Amino acid sequence: MDFSIKTLDPKAASAKTACIICGVFENRKLPAFTAALDAGGHIAAALKAGDISGKAGSTLLLRKLDGVAAERVLLVGLGADEEVAERDFLNANESAYKALANLGAADAINALTLVDVKKRDLGWRIESATLAAFNAEYKPDFLKSKREDAYPLKKLALGVASAKEATLAKQHLAAAIATGNGVNLARELADLPGNVVTPTYLGNTAKKLAKDFKFDVEVLERKQIEALKMGSFLSVANGSDEPPRFIVMKYNGGKAKEAPVVLVGKGITFDTGGISIKPAANMDEMKYDMGGAASVFGTMRTIVEMGLKLNVVGIVAACENMPSGRATKPGDIFTSMSGQTVEVLNTDAEGRLILCDALTYAERFNPAAVIDIATLTGACVVALGHHTSGLFTRHDEAHDALADEILAAGRQSGDVAWRMPVFDIYQDQLKSNFADIPNMGTPGAGSIIAACFLERFTRKYTWAHLDIAGTAWRSSPKGATGRPVGLLTQFLRQRTAK
Ligand code: BES
Ligand code: MN
Ligand code: ZN
């Protein structure tokens, strides 16, 4: 889709377009722009007649209104409050783009961005309205022999009230487009099946991204991974015929000596559970067990497109978790890159086994902060559902500050997270008679115990862990969300503003 910013004169109904999207309120009042458009009184009449309730997300299409240059007027409910509630604004945009999916209009002007939204500014309105359009346009049917009809809208202008606003809005539009591209990349990678998105495919994706967006990349193969003594990572990879990949991407947008932020993604391209095999129901969804990796790729793409002045390293550990004659057995013990030995009590707790070596590898960058992103535990889905990612850090001043930055980025982007405790006492649930640490703890607090496992490999730097098992995927309709590219991108943008 081709996006632009358009200054809309509130008195002029002269904007030429196939469709103009305007808000209406539940109390039958009209926002200023809609009122100005309604010289003929048709919109007020439609509201009065009950043709549209004005409830957030309700829609009504009118055609060829007197004195209106636009061919169509798409009325969209903004809810009860004239200072629009955030959710109502998001609902209204989502509904508008859904309605446009079934119209013949190839171009449109969105005037919803003119209304005031509670506690949000123009930049937020522009970014949210843009990302909602990306979401409407995205289809996961890459492998259907005949793809569904493409989204009909090709050009979208977002309305602002003045030339001064337009300047600011254009910057936010560019940022939102970069974010939308990154989100779509993450969604595509997670939506494509495990027989396509293999560790090799992820390695090639990294190389292609690095070439197209001009950053450094290294894709390590099995021999090099062995040389690094990543015994824990390899204990997962060994059950599969697909060779593992360890991917390191480096973007140097900041000062030469500035410490980088390191993002570490879990890249299990399919999680069968291994010898501790998962039940058959919905196992297909475990193709998105590389959602953390996908978000690292998406975020790298976005920040390079944005030209963020920051140094960022993206690390992805990629392999399959399969049962086979070469697969790890429960009780097997391996030496991780850190030197700590790990007893594999459950081969389905594989994410932490690959991440711990990637987290040790991250030490070499003397990072300003390390954030790992992983579809790590079913327990996190039980705790927080599909709306909120779990955020885990230690509890000290530096980590509280990092957690606050990440939580704020979540609120700003709408890609929200919630902090969970990583109190020392939970570490008592991780004890092994035979090795330094087991990969599974005693029952209770499964997502925290997983974080406690990772914590033991992150003591040399400031670290946060995002459990995205619930947020990276939605079950109806089935598909990847591209989260938390929005959160990570916002976090990095905030860091450059500092
Ligand atoms: N990839 C799964 C976690 C997961 C579950 C992600 C559901 C998305 C949706 C992870 O590898 C896993 O299997 N974790 C186990 C850990 C347990 C064996 C300690 C789990 O959560 O059951
Ligand atoms: Mn698993
Ligand atoms: Zn997994």
Short mmCIF file of C-alpha atoms and ligand atoms in Angstrom, two decimals:
data_model
loop_
_atom_site.label_atom_id
_atom_site.label_comp_id
_atom_site.label_asym_id
_atom_site.label_seq_id
_atom_site.Cartn_x
_atom_site.Cartn_y
_atom_site.Cartn_z
CA MET A 1 0.00 0.00 0.00
CA ASP A 2 1.09 3.51 -0.78
CA PHE A 3 0.75 5.82 2.25
CA SER A 4 0.72 9.60 2.46
CA ILE A 5 -0.23 12.44 4.79
CA LYS A 6 -2.93 14.86 3.70
CA THR A 7 -3.81 18.19 5.27
CA LEU A 8 -7.60 18.32 5.40
CA ASP A 9 -9.24 21.73 5.46
CA PRO A 10 -12.19 21.22 7.80
CA LYS A 11 -14.40 23.49 5.72
CA ALA A 12 -13.63 21.82 2.43
CA ALA A 13 -15.55 18.79 1.30
CA SER A 14 -13.47 18.97 -1.84
CA ALA A 15 -10.97 16.18 -1.14
CA LYS A 16 -11.12 13.95 -4.20
CA THR A 17 -10.93 10.25 -3.34
CA ALA A 18 -12.77 6.99 -3.89
CA CYS A 19 -13.59 6.90 -0.19
CA ILE A 20 -13.31 9.24 2.75
CA ILE A 21 -13.37 7.64 6.20
CA CYS A 22 -15.06 9.86 8.82
CA GLY A 23 -15.95 9.39 12.45
CA VAL A 24 -19.33 9.68 14.17
CA PHE A 25 -20.09 9.54 17.89
CA GLU A 26 -22.61 7.44 19.78
CA ASN A 27 -24.51 10.52 21.01
CA ARG A 28 -25.20 11.46 17.35
CA LYS A 29 -22.70 14.29 17.55
CA LEU A 30 -20.20 14.65 14.75
CA PRO A 31 -16.48 15.40 14.95
CA ALA A 32 -15.69 18.78 13.36
CA PHE A 33 -14.50 17.36 10.06
CA THR A 34 -17.53 15.08 9.62
CA ALA A 35 -19.84 17.99 10.48
CA ALA A 36 -18.13 20.18 7.87
CA LEU A 37 -18.61 17.44 5.29
CA ASP A 38 -22.29 17.14 6.14
CA ALA A 39 -23.56 20.39 4.67
CA GLY A 40 -26.33 18.37 3.02
CA GLY A 41 -27.42 16.87 6.35
CA HIS A 42 -27.36 13.27 5.06
CA ILE A 43 -24.94 12.07 7.73
CA ALA A 44 -26.94 13.59 10.57
CA ALA A 45 -30.09 12.06 9.06
CA ALA A 46 -28.51 8.60 8.85
CA LEU A 47 -27.55 8.81 12.53
CA LYS A 48 -31.00 10.02 13.49
CA ALA A 49 -32.64 7.21 11.54
CA GLY A 50 -30.53 4.68 13.45
CA ASP A 51 -28.60 3.47 10.38
CA ILE A 52 -25.36 3.67 12.37
CA SER A 53 -25.13 3.52 16.15
CA GLY A 54 -21.83 5.33 16.49
CA LYS A 55 -20.61 2.52 18.76
CA ALA A 56 -16.89 2.05 18.29
CA GLY A 57 -16.31 0.08 15.11
CA SER A 58 -19.86 0.36 13.68
CA THR A 59 -19.79 1.36 10.00
CA LEU A 60 -22.11 2.74 7.32
CA LEU A 61 -21.30 3.44 3.70
CA LEU A 62 -22.93 6.41 1.93
CA ARG A 63 -22.38 7.23 -1.74
CA LYS A 64 -22.30 10.44 -3.74
CA LEU A 65 -23.37 12.92 -1.08
CA ASP A 66 -24.37 16.41 -2.19
CA GLY A 67 -21.43 18.76 -2.13
CA VAL A 68 -18.91 16.03 -1.26
CA ALA A 69 -16.18 15.38 -3.79
CA ALA A 70 -15.41 11.89 -2.49
CA GLU A 71 -17.28 9.09 -4.25
CA ARG A 72 -17.98 7.30 -0.98
CA VAL A 73 -18.21 8.35 2.64
CA LEU A 74 -17.47 5.56 5.07
CA LEU A 75 -18.88 6.51 8.47
CA VAL A 76 -17.22 4.82 11.41
CA GLY A 77 -18.35 4.84 15.02
CA LEU A 78 -15.86 6.27 17.50
CA GLY A 79 -17.84 5.39 20.62
CA ALA A 80 -19.32 7.54 23.36
CA ASP A 81 -16.51 9.95 24.20
CA GLU A 82 -15.67 12.96 22.11
CA GLU A 83 -12.18 12.73 23.46
CA VAL A 84 -11.93 9.27 21.96
CA ALA A 85 -10.87 6.28 24.06
CA GLU A 86 -7.76 4.52 22.80
CA ARG A 87 -9.52 1.18 22.27
CA ASP A 88 -12.37 2.89 20.44
CA PHE A 89 -9.92 4.58 18.08
CA LEU A 90 -8.18 1.28 17.34
CA ASN A 91 -11.53 -0.48 16.86
CA ALA A 92 -12.74 2.22 14.51
CA ASN A 93 -9.65 1.94 12.32
CA GLU A 94 -9.79 -1.84 12.26
CA SER A 95 -13.47 -1.79 11.22
CA ALA A 96 -12.90 0.85 8.58
CA TYR A 97 -10.17 -1.17 6.88
CA LYS A 98 -12.29 -4.31 7.16
CA ALA A 99 -15.16 -2.54 5.42
CA LEU A 100 -12.76 -1.38 2.69
CA ALA A 101 -11.80 -5.01 2.03
CA ASN A 102 -15.25 -5.45 0.48
CA LEU A 103 -15.41 -2.21 -1.49
CA GLY A 104 -14.25 -1.25 -4.96
CA ALA A 105 -12.28 1.75 -3.70
CA ALA A 106 -8.59 1.62 -4.61
CA ASP A 107 -7.73 4.79 -2.73
CA ALA A 108 -9.01 6.39 0.44
CA ILE A 109 -8.51 9.24 2.89
CA ASN A 110 -8.66 8.39 6.57
CA ALA A 111 -9.98 11.39 8.51
CA LEU A 112 -10.22 9.46 11.79
CA THR A 113 -6.68 10.61 12.58
CA LEU A 114 -8.07 14.14 13.05
CA VAL A 115 -9.93 13.34 16.28
CA ASP A 116 -8.38 13.74 19.73
CA VAL A 117 -7.60 10.50 21.52
CA LYS A 118 -7.36 10.44 25.28
CA LYS A 119 -3.76 10.62 26.54
CA ARG A 120 -2.41 10.05 23.01
CA ASP A 121 -0.86 12.48 20.56
CA LEU A 122 -0.87 12.96 16.80
CA GLY A 123 2.16 10.69 16.32
CA TRP A 124 0.41 7.84 18.08
CA ARG A 125 -2.74 8.31 16.00
CA ILE A 126 -0.77 8.28 12.74
CA GLU A 127 1.28 5.23 13.72
CA SER A 128 -1.73 3.28 14.98
CA ALA A 129 -3.83 4.06 11.91
CA THR A 130 -0.94 3.03 9.64
CA LEU A 131 -0.24 -0.24 11.43
CA ALA A 132 -3.95 -1.12 11.38
CA ALA A 133 -3.82 -0.81 7.58
CA PHE A 134 -0.79 -3.10 7.41
CA ASN A 135 -2.73 -5.58 9.52
CA ALA A 136 -5.78 -5.44 7.25
CA GLU A 137 -3.68 -5.97 4.14
CA TYR A 138 -1.67 -8.97 5.43
CA LYS A 139 -2.76 -12.43 4.30
CA PRO A 140 -1.02 -15.63 5.41
CA ASP A 141 -2.00 -17.62 2.29
CA PHE A 142 1.53 -17.66 0.81
CA LEU A 143 1.25 -21.34 -0.14
CA LYS A 144 -2.29 -21.52 -1.51
CA SER A 145 -2.09 -22.54 -5.17
CA LYS A 146 -4.48 -19.71 -5.93
CA ARG A 147 -3.97 -16.85 -3.53
CA GLU A 148 -6.98 -14.96 -2.21
CA ASP A 149 -7.86 -11.64 -3.84
CA ALA A 150 -5.42 -8.96 -2.77
CA TYR A 151 -6.67 -6.21 -0.46
CA PRO A 152 -8.32 -3.72 -2.86
CA LEU A 153 -7.01 -0.52 -1.28
CA LYS A 154 -3.74 0.60 -2.91
CA LYS A 155 -3.41 4.19 -1.68
CA LEU A 156 -4.19 5.55 1.73
CA ALA A 157 -3.86 9.16 2.89
CA LEU A 158 -4.00 9.91 6.60
CA GLY A 159 -5.61 13.19 7.51
CA VAL A 160 -4.03 15.94 9.62
CA ALA A 161 -5.34 19.40 10.48
CA SER A 162 -2.51 21.69 9.38
CA ALA A 163 0.72 21.92 7.42
CA LYS A 164 2.59 22.05 10.73
CA GLU A 165 1.02 18.78 11.81
CA ALA A 166 1.82 17.30 8.42
CA THR A 167 5.57 17.69 8.95
CA LEU A 168 5.46 15.77 12.24
CA ALA A 169 2.96 13.26 10.88
CA LYS A 170 5.26 12.39 7.97
CA GLN A 171 8.02 11.36 10.36
CA HIS A 172 5.65 9.12 12.27
CA LEU A 173 4.25 7.68 9.06
CA ALA A 174 7.76 6.70 7.95
CA ALA A 175 8.42 5.07 11.32
CA ALA A 176 5.12 3.20 11.16
CA ILE A 177 5.81 1.94 7.64
CA ALA A 178 9.20 0.62 8.77
CA THR A 179 7.51 -1.03 11.75
CA GLY A 180 4.75 -2.51 9.60
CA ASN A 181 7.35 -3.99 7.25
CA GLY A 182 9.15 -5.57 10.21
CA VAL A 183 5.92 -6.90 11.70
CA ASN A 184 4.95 -8.42 8.35
CA LEU A 185 8.34 -10.08 7.99
CA ALA A 186 7.98 -11.62 11.47
CA ARG A 187 4.44 -12.77 10.69
CA GLU A 188 5.44 -14.34 7.40
CA LEU A 189 8.34 -16.25 8.96
CA ALA A 190 6.12 -17.61 11.73
CA ASP A 191 3.15 -18.36 9.47
CA LEU A 192 5.19 -20.33 6.93
CA PRO A 193 5.40 -24.02 7.86
CA GLY A 194 8.30 -25.86 9.46
CA ASN A 195 9.18 -27.68 6.24
CA VAL A 196 9.83 -24.33 4.58
CA VAL A 197 11.21 -22.27 7.46
CA THR A 198 14.08 -24.53 8.51
CA PRO A 199 17.21 -23.35 10.35
CA THR A 200 18.87 -23.12 6.92
CA TYR A 201 16.04 -20.92 5.68
CA LEU A 202 16.45 -18.61 8.67
CA GLY A 203 20.19 -18.40 7.97
CA ASN A 204 19.47 -17.46 4.37
CA THR A 205 16.87 -14.93 5.49
CA ALA A 206 19.51 -13.28 7.67
CA LYS A 207 21.99 -13.15 4.78
CA LYS A 208 19.41 -11.65 2.45
CA LEU A 209 18.33 -9.06 5.02
CA ALA A 210 21.94 -8.12 5.69
CA LYS A 211 22.53 -7.63 1.97
CA ASP A 212 19.33 -5.67 1.29
CA PHE A 213 19.59 -3.50 4.40
CA LYS A 214 23.38 -3.27 4.60
CA PHE A 215 24.41 -4.67 7.94
CA ASP A 216 26.90 -7.35 8.98
CA VAL A 217 25.90 -10.97 9.36
CA GLU A 218 27.53 -14.23 10.32
CA VAL A 219 25.73 -17.55 9.94
CA LEU A 220 27.54 -20.26 11.88
CA GLU A 221 27.12 -23.91 10.90
CA ARG A 222 27.42 -27.04 13.00
CA LYS A 223 31.23 -27.27 13.00
CA GLN A 224 31.56 -23.67 14.15
CA ILE A 225 28.86 -24.17 16.78
CA GLU A 226 30.78 -27.20 18.03
CA ALA A 227 33.97 -25.17 18.17
CA LEU A 228 32.18 -22.66 20.40
CA LYS A 229 31.32 -25.59 22.74
CA MET A 230 27.60 -24.88 22.66
CA GLY A 231 26.81 -28.32 24.10
CA SER A 232 23.38 -27.30 25.32
CA PHE A 233 22.24 -25.86 21.98
CA LEU A 234 23.59 -28.90 20.13
CA SER A 235 21.80 -31.29 22.52
CA VAL A 236 18.54 -30.01 21.01
CA ALA A 237 19.77 -29.84 17.41
CA ASN A 238 21.15 -33.39 17.45
CA GLY A 239 17.80 -35.16 17.12
CA SER A 240 17.07 -33.52 13.77
CA ASP A 241 18.26 -34.14 10.23
CA GLU A 242 18.06 -30.39 9.63
CA PRO A 243 21.43 -28.79 10.41
CA PRO A 244 21.38 -26.03 13.05
CA ARG A 245 22.30 -22.39 12.43
CA PHE A 246 23.65 -19.78 14.82
CA ILE A 247 22.98 -16.35 13.37
CA VAL A 248 24.63 -13.08 14.41
CA MET A 249 23.48 -9.80 12.84
CA LYS A 250 25.20 -6.50 13.62
CA TYR A 251 23.81 -3.08 12.87
CA ASN A 252 26.11 -0.18 13.73
CA GLY A 253 23.88 2.88 13.58
CA GLY A 254 25.40 4.39 16.73
CA LYS A 255 28.83 5.66 17.73
CA ALA A 256 31.71 3.27 17.13
CA LYS A 257 32.47 2.56 20.79
CA GLU A 258 28.89 2.64 22.07
CA ALA A 259 27.81 -0.60 23.78
CA PRO A 260 25.14 -2.40 21.73
CA VAL A 261 21.72 -3.63 22.72
CA VAL A 262 21.67 -7.36 22.03
CA LEU A 263 18.45 -9.12 21.04
CA VAL A 264 18.45 -12.92 21.32
CA GLY A 265 15.67 -14.92 19.62
CA LYS A 266 14.53 -18.50 20.17
CA GLY A 267 14.51 -20.10 16.73
CA ILE A 268 12.99 -23.56 17.16
CA THR A 269 11.66 -24.01 13.63
CA PHE A 270 9.48 -26.87 14.86
CA ASP A 271 8.95 -28.13 18.39
CA THR A 272 7.71 -31.71 18.54
CA GLY A 273 8.84 -31.91 22.16
CA GLY A 274 11.55 -34.41 21.18
CA ILE A 275 11.54 -37.72 23.08
CA SER A 276 9.23 -36.05 25.66
CA ILE A 277 6.89 -35.74 22.71
CA LYS A 278 3.92 -33.38 22.66
CA PRO A 279 0.30 -34.55 22.18
CA ALA A 280 -0.96 -34.47 18.56
CA ALA A 281 -3.70 -31.85 19.05
CA ASN A 282 -2.61 -28.46 17.68
CA MET A 283 0.99 -29.59 17.36
CA ASP A 284 0.98 -27.87 13.95
CA GLU A 285 1.09 -24.56 15.80
CA MET A 286 4.59 -25.37 17.04
CA LYS A 287 5.87 -24.03 13.71
CA TYR A 288 5.73 -20.64 15.43
CA ASP A 289 8.24 -21.72 18.06
CA MET A 290 10.67 -19.51 16.13
CA GLY A 291 8.50 -16.47 16.89
CA GLY A 292 11.24 -14.95 19.05
CA ALA A 293 13.72 -15.30 16.18
CA ALA A 294 11.13 -13.87 13.79
CA SER A 295 10.77 -10.81 16.00
CA VAL A 296 14.55 -10.30 16.01
CA PHE A 297 14.60 -10.38 12.19
CA GLY A 298 11.59 -8.07 12.00
CA THR A 299 13.08 -5.61 14.47
CA MET A 300 16.45 -5.57 12.68
CA ARG A 301 14.70 -4.81 9.40
CA THR A 302 12.64 -2.06 10.99
CA ILE A 303 15.42 -0.23 12.81
CA VAL A 304 17.73 -0.29 9.81
CA GLU A 305 14.94 1.07 7.60
CA MET A 306 14.41 3.77 10.25
CA GLY A 307 18.14 4.47 10.36
CA LEU A 308 18.12 4.42 14.16
CA LYS A 309 21.28 5.87 15.67
CA LEU A 310 22.03 2.88 17.85
CA ASN A 311 24.21 -0.22 17.81
CA VAL A 312 22.15 -3.39 17.86
CA VAL A 313 23.21 -7.03 17.66
CA GLY A 314 20.57 -9.63 16.74
CA ILE A 315 21.33 -13.23 17.66
CA VAL A 316 19.23 -16.23 16.63
CA ALA A 317 19.81 -19.82 17.68
CA ALA A 318 17.93 -21.98 15.18
CA CYS A 319 17.26 -25.73 15.13
CA GLU A 320 14.43 -28.27 15.17
CA ASN A 321 13.37 -30.23 18.24
CA MET A 322 12.78 -33.77 16.95
CA PRO A 323 12.68 -37.31 18.34
CA SER A 324 15.11 -39.74 16.66
CA GLY A 325 17.80 -42.29 17.37
CA ARG A 326 20.19 -39.39 17.85
CA ALA A 327 17.85 -37.34 20.01
CA THR A 328 18.59 -36.35 23.58
CA LYS A 329 16.98 -38.65 26.17
CA PRO A 330 15.54 -37.54 29.50
CA GLY A 331 18.35 -37.70 32.04
CA ASP A 332 21.10 -36.90 29.53
CA ILE A 333 23.61 -34.32 30.75
CA PHE A 334 25.43 -31.75 28.60
CA THR A 335 28.00 -29.04 29.18
CA SER A 336 26.82 -25.61 28.13
CA MET A 337 29.10 -22.96 26.61
CA SER A 338 29.24 -21.33 30.05
CA GLY A 339 30.74 -24.50 31.52
CA GLN A 340 27.65 -25.21 33.62
CA THR A 341 26.34 -28.75 33.15
CA VAL A 342 22.63 -29.23 32.40
CA GLU A 343 20.49 -32.29 33.09
CA VAL A 344 17.74 -32.60 30.49
CA LEU A 345 14.78 -33.86 32.50
CA ASN A 346 12.29 -32.99 29.77
CA THR A 347 13.33 -32.65 26.14
CA ASP A 348 10.31 -30.42 25.56
CA ALA A 349 11.91 -27.70 27.69
CA GLU A 350 14.29 -27.08 24.78
CA GLY A 351 13.99 -23.32 24.36
CA ARG A 352 16.04 -22.57 27.46
CA LEU A 353 18.65 -25.10 26.29
CA ILE A 354 19.35 -23.24 23.07
CA LEU A 355 18.98 -19.78 24.60
CA CYS A 356 21.45 -20.34 27.42
CA ASP A 357 24.32 -20.81 24.96
CA ALA A 358 23.20 -17.82 22.89
CA LEU A 359 23.09 -15.75 26.09
CA THR A 360 26.63 -16.82 26.96
CA TYR A 361 27.75 -15.91 23.44
CA ALA A 362 26.22 -12.43 23.95
CA GLU A 363 28.81 -11.67 26.66
CA ARG A 364 31.45 -10.94 24.01
CA PHE A 365 29.65 -7.76 22.92
CA ASN A 366 29.90 -6.08 26.36
CA PRO A 367 26.24 -5.23 25.88
CA ALA A 368 24.41 -2.20 27.26
CA ALA A 369 21.50 -4.61 27.71
CA VAL A 370 20.45 -8.05 26.46
CA ILE A 371 16.83 -8.92 25.77
CA ASP A 372 15.90 -12.47 24.85
CA ILE A 373 12.59 -13.14 23.14
CA ALA A 374 11.09 -16.62 23.22
CA THR A 375 7.91 -18.63 22.89
CA LEU A 376 9.20 -20.28 26.02
CA THR A 377 6.40 -21.70 28.18
CA GLY A 378 2.79 -22.82 28.02
CA ALA A 379 2.64 -21.61 31.62
CA CYS A 380 3.02 -18.02 30.41
CA VAL A 381 -0.10 -18.45 28.26
CA VAL A 382 -1.94 -19.71 31.35
CA ALA A 383 -0.76 -16.70 33.37
CA LEU A 384 -1.23 -13.87 30.87
CA GLY A 385 -3.26 -15.26 27.95
CA HIS A 386 -2.75 -13.91 24.46
CA HIS A 387 -2.81 -10.18 25.15
CA THR A 388 0.27 -9.60 27.25
CA SER A 389 3.86 -10.80 27.01
CA GLY A 390 5.64 -11.85 30.19
CA LEU A 391 8.64 -9.71 31.17
CA PHE A 392 11.26 -11.17 33.47
CA THR A 393 14.36 -9.54 34.94
CA ARG A 394 16.33 -9.58 38.14
CA HIS A 395 15.30 -7.15 40.87
CA ASP A 396 17.89 -4.44 41.34
CA GLU A 397 18.18 -0.83 40.30
CA ALA A 398 19.60 -1.43 36.83
CA HIS A 399 17.09 -4.15 36.04
CA ASP A 400 14.13 -2.22 37.43
CA ALA A 401 15.12 0.65 35.12
CA LEU A 402 15.38 -1.68 32.12
CA ALA A 403 12.02 -3.28 32.97
CA ASP A 404 10.38 0.15 33.20
CA GLU A 405 11.76 1.11 29.78
CA ILE A 406 10.39 -2.08 28.24
CA LEU A 407 6.99 -1.75 29.92
CA ALA A 408 6.73 1.87 28.75
CA ALA A 409 7.60 0.80 25.19
CA GLY A 410 4.82 -1.76 25.42
CA ARG A 411 2.28 0.84 26.50
CA GLN A 412 3.32 3.29 23.79
CA SER A 413 3.21 0.70 21.00
CA GLY A 414 0.16 -1.17 22.26
CA ASP A 415 2.35 -4.29 22.21
CA VAL A 416 2.07 -4.66 25.96
CA ALA A 417 4.07 -6.67 28.49
CA TRP A 418 3.70 -7.28 32.22
CA ARG A 419 6.46 -7.87 34.71
CA MET A 420 6.70 -11.18 36.54
CA PRO A 421 8.85 -11.86 39.63
CA VAL A 422 12.24 -13.53 39.36
CA PHE A 423 12.84 -13.63 43.11
CA ASP A 424 15.88 -15.66 44.26
CA ILE A 425 13.65 -18.05 46.21
CA TYR A 426 12.32 -19.53 42.94
CA GLN A 427 15.85 -20.73 42.12
CA ASP A 428 15.34 -23.40 44.82
CA GLN A 429 12.91 -25.12 42.43
CA LEU A 430 15.84 -25.84 40.06
CA LYS A 431 18.03 -28.52 41.66
CA SER A 432 19.69 -31.59 40.19
CA ASN A 433 21.48 -34.45 41.95
CA PHE A 434 23.56 -35.11 38.89
CA ALA A 435 24.36 -31.82 37.15
CA ASP A 436 24.70 -28.11 37.94
CA ILE A 437 21.15 -27.39 36.86
CA PRO A 438 18.13 -29.31 35.52
CA ASN A 439 16.19 -27.92 32.57
CA MET A 440 12.91 -28.36 34.42
CA GLY A 441 11.95 -27.45 37.97
CA THR A 442 9.48 -28.66 40.58
CA PRO A 443 5.80 -27.89 39.81
CA GLY A 444 4.43 -24.35 39.89
CA ALA A 445 5.41 -21.01 38.32
CA GLY A 446 6.59 -22.66 35.09
CA SER A 447 7.30 -19.42 33.24
CA ILE A 448 9.27 -18.01 36.18
CA ILE A 449 11.29 -21.20 36.57
CA ALA A 450 12.20 -21.02 32.88
CA ALA A 451 13.33 -17.42 33.44
CA CYS A 452 15.34 -18.55 36.50
CA PHE A 453 17.14 -21.07 34.30
CA LEU A 454 18.08 -18.34 31.82
CA GLU A 455 19.03 -15.99 34.66
CA ARG A 456 21.96 -18.23 35.58
CA PHE A 457 23.54 -17.56 32.19
CA THR A 458 23.08 -13.79 32.20
CA ARG A 459 24.94 -12.61 35.29
CA LYS A 460 27.59 -10.68 33.38
CA TYR A 461 25.23 -8.01 32.00
CA THR A 462 21.84 -6.32 32.35
CA TRP A 463 19.24 -8.68 31.00
CA ALA A 464 15.53 -9.03 30.35
CA HIS A 465 13.52 -11.97 29.04
CA LEU A 466 10.24 -11.72 27.13
CA ASP A 467 8.04 -14.82 27.08
CA ILE A 468 5.86 -14.41 23.98
CA ALA A 469 4.27 -17.89 23.92
CA GLY A 470 0.83 -16.28 24.14
CA THR A 471 1.33 -13.07 22.19
CA ALA A 472 3.19 -14.23 19.08
CA TRP A 473 0.24 -16.29 17.89
CA ARG A 474 -3.52 -16.15 17.81
CA SER A 475 -5.60 -19.30 17.56
CA SER A 476 -8.69 -17.96 15.80
CA PRO A 477 -8.15 -17.25 13.07
CA LYS A 478 -4.89 -19.15 13.38
CA GLY A 479 -1.85 -17.07 12.64
CA ALA A 480 1.20 -15.14 13.74
CA THR A 481 0.87 -11.61 15.14
CA GLY A 482 4.35 -10.23 14.49
CA ARG A 483 4.68 -9.36 18.16
CA PRO A 484 6.76 -8.11 19.85
CA VAL A 485 8.36 -6.23 16.91
CA GLY A 486 6.29 -3.18 17.91
CA LEU A 487 7.50 -3.27 21.50
CA LEU A 488 11.16 -3.90 20.65
CA THR A 489 11.22 -1.20 17.99
CA GLN A 490 9.66 1.31 20.37
CA PHE A 491 12.14 0.33 23.08
CA LEU A 492 15.07 0.99 20.74
CA ARG A 493 13.56 4.28 19.52
CA GLN A 494 13.25 5.41 23.13
CA ARG A 495 16.91 4.54 23.71
CA THR A 496 18.04 6.82 20.87
CA ALA A 497 15.92 9.65 22.29
CA LYS A 498 17.85 9.42 25.58
N1 BES B 1 7.53 -24.04 22.77
C1 BES B 1 7.05 -24.52 24.00
C2 BES B 1 6.22 -23.49 24.76
C3 BES B 1 4.91 -23.09 24.14
C4 BES B 1 3.75 -23.73 24.51
C5 BES B 1 4.86 -22.08 23.24
C6 BES B 1 2.55 -23.34 23.96
C7 BES B 1 3.66 -21.69 22.69
C8 BES B 1 2.50 -22.32 23.05
C9 BES B 1 8.22 -24.92 24.90
O1 BES B 1 9.31 -25.43 24.24
C10 BES B 1 7.72 -26.00 25.80
O2 BES B 1 7.36 -27.03 25.31
N2 BES B 1 7.70 -25.74 27.10
C11 BES B 1 7.22 -26.66 28.06
C12 BES B 1 8.17 -26.64 29.23
C13 BES B 1 7.94 -27.75 30.23
C14 BES B 1 8.25 -29.09 29.61
C15 BES B 1 8.82 -27.50 31.44
C16 BES B 1 5.81 -26.26 28.46
O3 BES B 1 5.54 -25.05 28.53
O4 BES B 1 4.99 -27.13 28.64
MN MN B 2 9.14 -27.50 23.85
ZN ZN B 3 9.57 -24.77 22.32
#
